[in-house]
Amino acid sequence: MLDDYIDQVNQLLRPKTITDLKYLLQAFEGELSVEPEVKLTLGGPTFRQVVLPGELQPAEWPKYRYMLLELWKPTTPELQTVIDADRTQARAAVAQSLYRRRLAAYCEENRVDAATLTAAVKSDILTRSKDMHEGFLAAVVGKKVPLDRKMFEGNNQREAAPSVTSTDGDEVEVG
């Protein structure tokens, strides 16, 4: 079981092909293109943009657990059930945090109060957040992972929170 786990983590962290290298770099840095020349375009749906936007602090270590949950596909059905449940919960926490951060950034950039945002603006921000999260997951697991829009909204209505607050104070613990 431990060998399977290590092998699955190493599939991302120890690339064997150019495609594997592209996934690794996309997960952490940006998009790698090799034609006509080798070029790394920084940014996009990276770990830093989707999961952990700030400086790594000891309290943020559970966010790395989220990525490990995405990488690990246990072969034991009982363990798979537990990991799937944890992964779903962690995905929702990351999705909600990403959506709230993007809402706050929009409000700050446009100098508007979150409570005054229209449903169309919120929907657009949610769509872009969903696309970012799905792009990050595609890089981490090597295939498209569709996410439900409801996962980003969560059960709470924190969108109306003041838009001036620090995004670091609005983070959701994963794990």
CSV table of C-alpha atoms in Angstrom, one decimal:
chain,number,residue,atom,x,y,z
A,1,MET,CA,0.0,0.0,0.0
A,2,LEU,CA,2.8,2.5,0.9
A,3,ASP,CA,4.6,1.5,-2.3
A,4,ASP,CA,1.5,2.3,-4.4
A,5,TYR,CA,1.2,5.7,-2.6
A,6,ILE,CA,4.9,6.6,-3.2
A,7,ASP,CA,4.6,5.5,-6.9
A,8,GLN,CA,1.6,7.6,-7.5
A,9,VAL,CA,3.1,10.7,-5.9
A,10,ASN,CA,6.3,10.1,-7.9
A,11,GLN,CA,4.3,10.0,-11.2
A,12,LEU,CA,3.8,13.8,-10.8
A,13,LEU,CA,7.0,14.7,-9.0
A,14,ARG,CA,9.5,12.6,-11.0
A,15,PRO,CA,8.5,13.1,-14.7
A,16,LYS,CA,9.6,10.4,-17.2
A,17,THR,CA,8.2,12.0,-20.4
A,18,ILE,CA,7.9,15.5,-21.8
A,19,THR,CA,4.2,15.3,-21.1
A,20,ASP,CA,4.8,14.4,-17.5
A,21,LEU,CA,7.2,17.4,-17.2
A,22,LYS,CA,4.6,19.7,-18.7
A,23,TYR,CA,2.1,18.5,-16.0
A,24,LEU,CA,4.6,19.0,-13.2
A,25,LEU,CA,5.5,22.5,-14.3
A,26,GLN,CA,1.8,23.4,-15.0
A,27,ALA,CA,0.9,22.3,-11.5
A,28,PHE,CA,3.5,24.5,-9.8
A,29,GLU,CA,4.8,27.2,-12.2
A,30,GLY,CA,3.0,27.7,-15.5
A,31,GLU,CA,2.7,26.3,-19.0
A,32,LEU,CA,5.7,24.7,-20.7
A,33,SER,CA,5.8,24.8,-24.5
A,34,VAL,CA,8.6,23.1,-26.4
A,35,GLU,CA,7.8,24.1,-30.0
A,36,PRO,CA,9.4,26.0,-31.7
A,37,GLU,CA,11.5,26.7,-28.6
A,38,VAL,CA,11.4,25.7,-25.0
A,39,LYS,CA,9.5,28.3,-23.1
A,40,LEU,CA,7.9,28.5,-19.6
A,41,THR,CA,5.0,30.9,-19.3
A,42,LEU,CA,4.5,31.6,-15.6
A,43,GLY,CA,1.0,31.7,-14.0
A,44,GLY,CA,-2.3,30.1,-14.8
A,45,PRO,CA,-4.0,27.5,-12.7
A,46,THR,CA,-1.1,26.6,-10.5
A,47,PHE,CA,-0.9,25.3,-6.9
A,48,ARG,CA,-0.1,28.8,-5.8
A,49,GLN,CA,-3.1,30.4,-7.6
A,50,VAL,CA,-5.7,27.7,-6.8
A,51,VAL,CA,-4.7,26.2,-3.4
A,52,LEU,CA,-2.2,28.3,-1.5
A,53,PRO,CA,-1.9,32.0,-2.7
A,54,GLY,CA,0.1,33.3,0.2
A,55,GLU,CA,3.4,32.5,1.9
A,56,LEU,CA,3.7,29.0,3.3
A,57,GLN,CA,3.1,29.0,7.0
A,58,PRO,CA,2.9,26.0,9.4
A,59,ALA,CA,-0.8,26.4,9.5
A,60,GLU,CA,-0.9,26.0,5.7
A,61,TRP,CA,0.6,22.5,5.6
A,62,PRO,CA,-2.8,20.8,5.4
A,63,LYS,CA,-3.2,22.3,1.9
A,64,TYR,CA,-0.4,20.1,0.7
A,65,ARG,CA,-2.4,17.2,2.0
A,66,TYR,CA,-5.1,18.2,-0.5
A,67,MET,CA,-2.7,17.7,-3.4
A,68,LEU,CA,-1.6,14.3,-2.0
A,69,LEU,CA,-5.2,13.3,-1.8
A,70,GLU,CA,-5.6,14.1,-5.5
A,71,LEU,CA,-2.6,12.1,-6.4
A,72,TRP,CA,-3.3,9.0,-4.4
A,73,LYS,CA,-5.6,6.3,-5.8
A,74,PRO,CA,-5.5,3.4,-3.3
A,75,THR,CA,-6.0,-0.1,-4.6
A,76,THR,CA,-7.9,-1.3,-1.5
A,77,PRO,CA,-11.6,-0.6,-1.8
A,78,GLU,CA,-12.1,0.3,1.9
A,79,LEU,CA,-9.2,2.8,1.8
A,80,GLN,CA,-10.4,4.1,-1.6
A,81,THR,CA,-13.7,5.0,0.0
A,82,VAL,CA,-12.1,6.9,2.8
A,83,ILE,CA,-9.7,8.8,0.5
A,84,ASP,CA,-12.5,9.6,-2.0
A,85,ALA,CA,-14.5,11.2,0.9
A,86,ASP,CA,-11.6,13.2,2.1
A,87,ARG,CA,-10.7,14.3,-1.4
A,88,THR,CA,-14.3,15.5,-2.0
A,89,GLN,CA,-14.3,17.4,1.2
A,90,ALA,CA,-10.9,18.9,0.5
A,91,ARG,CA,-11.9,19.8,-3.1
A,92,ALA,CA,-14.9,21.7,-1.8
A,93,ALA,CA,-12.8,23.6,0.7
A,94,VAL,CA,-10.3,24.6,-1.9
A,95,ALA,CA,-13.1,25.5,-4.4
A,96,GLN,CA,-14.9,27.7,-1.9
A,97,SER,CA,-11.7,29.4,-0.8
A,98,LEU,CA,-10.7,30.1,-4.4
A,99,TYR,CA,-14.1,31.5,-5.2
A,100,ARG,CA,-14.1,33.8,-2.2
A,101,ARG,CA,-10.6,35.0,-3.0
A,102,ARG,CA,-11.5,35.8,-6.6
A,103,LEU,CA,-14.7,37.6,-5.4
A,104,ALA,CA,-12.6,39.7,-3.0
A,105,ALA,CA,-10.0,40.4,-5.7
A,106,TYR,CA,-12.8,41.5,-8.2
A,107,CYS,CA,-14.3,43.8,-5.6
A,108,GLU,CA,-10.9,45.3,-4.7
A,109,GLU,CA,-10.0,45.8,-8.3
A,110,ASN,CA,-13.3,47.4,-9.2
A,111,ARG,CA,-13.8,49.2,-5.9
A,112,VAL,CA,-17.2,47.7,-5.3
A,113,ASP,CA,-18.9,46.1,-2.3
A,114,ALA,CA,-19.5,42.4,-2.6
A,115,ALA,CA,-23.1,42.8,-1.5
A,116,THR,CA,-23.8,44.9,-4.7
A,117,LEU,CA,-22.5,42.3,-7.2
A,118,THR,CA,-25.0,41.1,-9.7
A,119,ALA,CA,-25.8,37.4,-10.1
A,120,ALA,CA,-24.2,37.6,-13.6
A,121,VAL,CA,-20.9,38.9,-12.2
A,122,LYS,CA,-20.8,36.3,-9.4
A,123,SER,CA,-21.6,33.6,-12.0
A,124,ASP,CA,-18.7,34.8,-14.2
A,125,ILE,CA,-16.3,34.8,-11.3
A,126,LEU,CA,-17.5,31.3,-10.3
A,127,THR,CA,-17.0,30.0,-13.8
A,128,ARG,CA,-13.5,31.4,-14.0
A,129,SER,CA,-12.8,29.9,-10.5
A,130,LYS,CA,-14.1,26.5,-11.7
A,131,ASP,CA,-12.0,26.7,-14.8
A,132,MET,CA,-8.9,27.4,-12.8
A,133,HIS,CA,-9.5,24.6,-10.4
A,134,GLU,CA,-10.3,22.1,-13.2
A,135,GLY,CA,-7.1,23.3,-15.0
A,136,PHE,CA,-5.0,22.7,-11.9
A,137,LEU,CA,-6.6,19.3,-11.4
A,138,ALA,CA,-5.9,18.3,-15.0
A,139,ALA,CA,-2.2,19.1,-14.4
A,140,VAL,CA,-2.0,17.2,-11.1
A,141,VAL,CA,-4.0,14.0,-12.1
A,142,GLY,CA,-3.2,14.1,-15.8
A,143,LYS,CA,-6.8,14.2,-17.0
A,144,LYS,CA,-9.8,16.5,-17.0
A,145,VAL,CA,-11.8,16.4,-13.7
A,146,PRO,CA,-15.2,18.1,-13.9
A,147,LEU,CA,-16.3,19.9,-10.8
A,148,ASP,CA,-19.8,20.8,-9.8
A,149,ARG,CA,-20.5,24.6,-9.6
A,150,LYS,CA,-22.3,24.1,-6.3
A,151,MET,CA,-19.0,23.0,-4.8
A,152,PHE,CA,-17.7,26.5,-5.1
A,153,GLU,CA,-20.7,28.2,-3.4
A,154,GLY,CA,-20.8,25.9,-0.4
A,155,ASN,CA,-23.6,26.1,2.1
A,156,ASN,CA,-22.7,29.5,3.4
A,157,GLN,CA,-23.3,32.9,1.8
A,158,ARG,CA,-20.0,34.5,2.6
A,159,GLU,CA,-19.9,36.3,-0.7
A,160,ALA,CA,-21.4,39.3,0.9
A,161,ALA,CA,-18.5,39.7,3.4
A,162,PRO,CA,-16.7,43.0,3.2
A,163,SER,CA,-14.4,43.0,0.2
A,164,VAL,CA,-11.6,44.9,2.0
A,165,THR,CA,-10.7,42.1,4.4
A,166,SER,CA,-7.4,40.3,3.9
A,167,THR,CA,-7.6,37.2,1.7
A,168,ASP,CA,-5.3,35.4,4.2
A,169,GLY,CA,-7.9,35.8,6.9
A,170,ASP,CA,-10.6,34.2,4.7
A,171,GLU,CA,-8.8,30.9,4.0
A,172,VAL,CA,-10.5,27.5,4.7
A,173,GLU,CA,-8.4,24.9,6.4
A,174,VAL,CA,-8.1,21.7,4.3
A,175,GLY,CA,-8.0,18.5,6.3
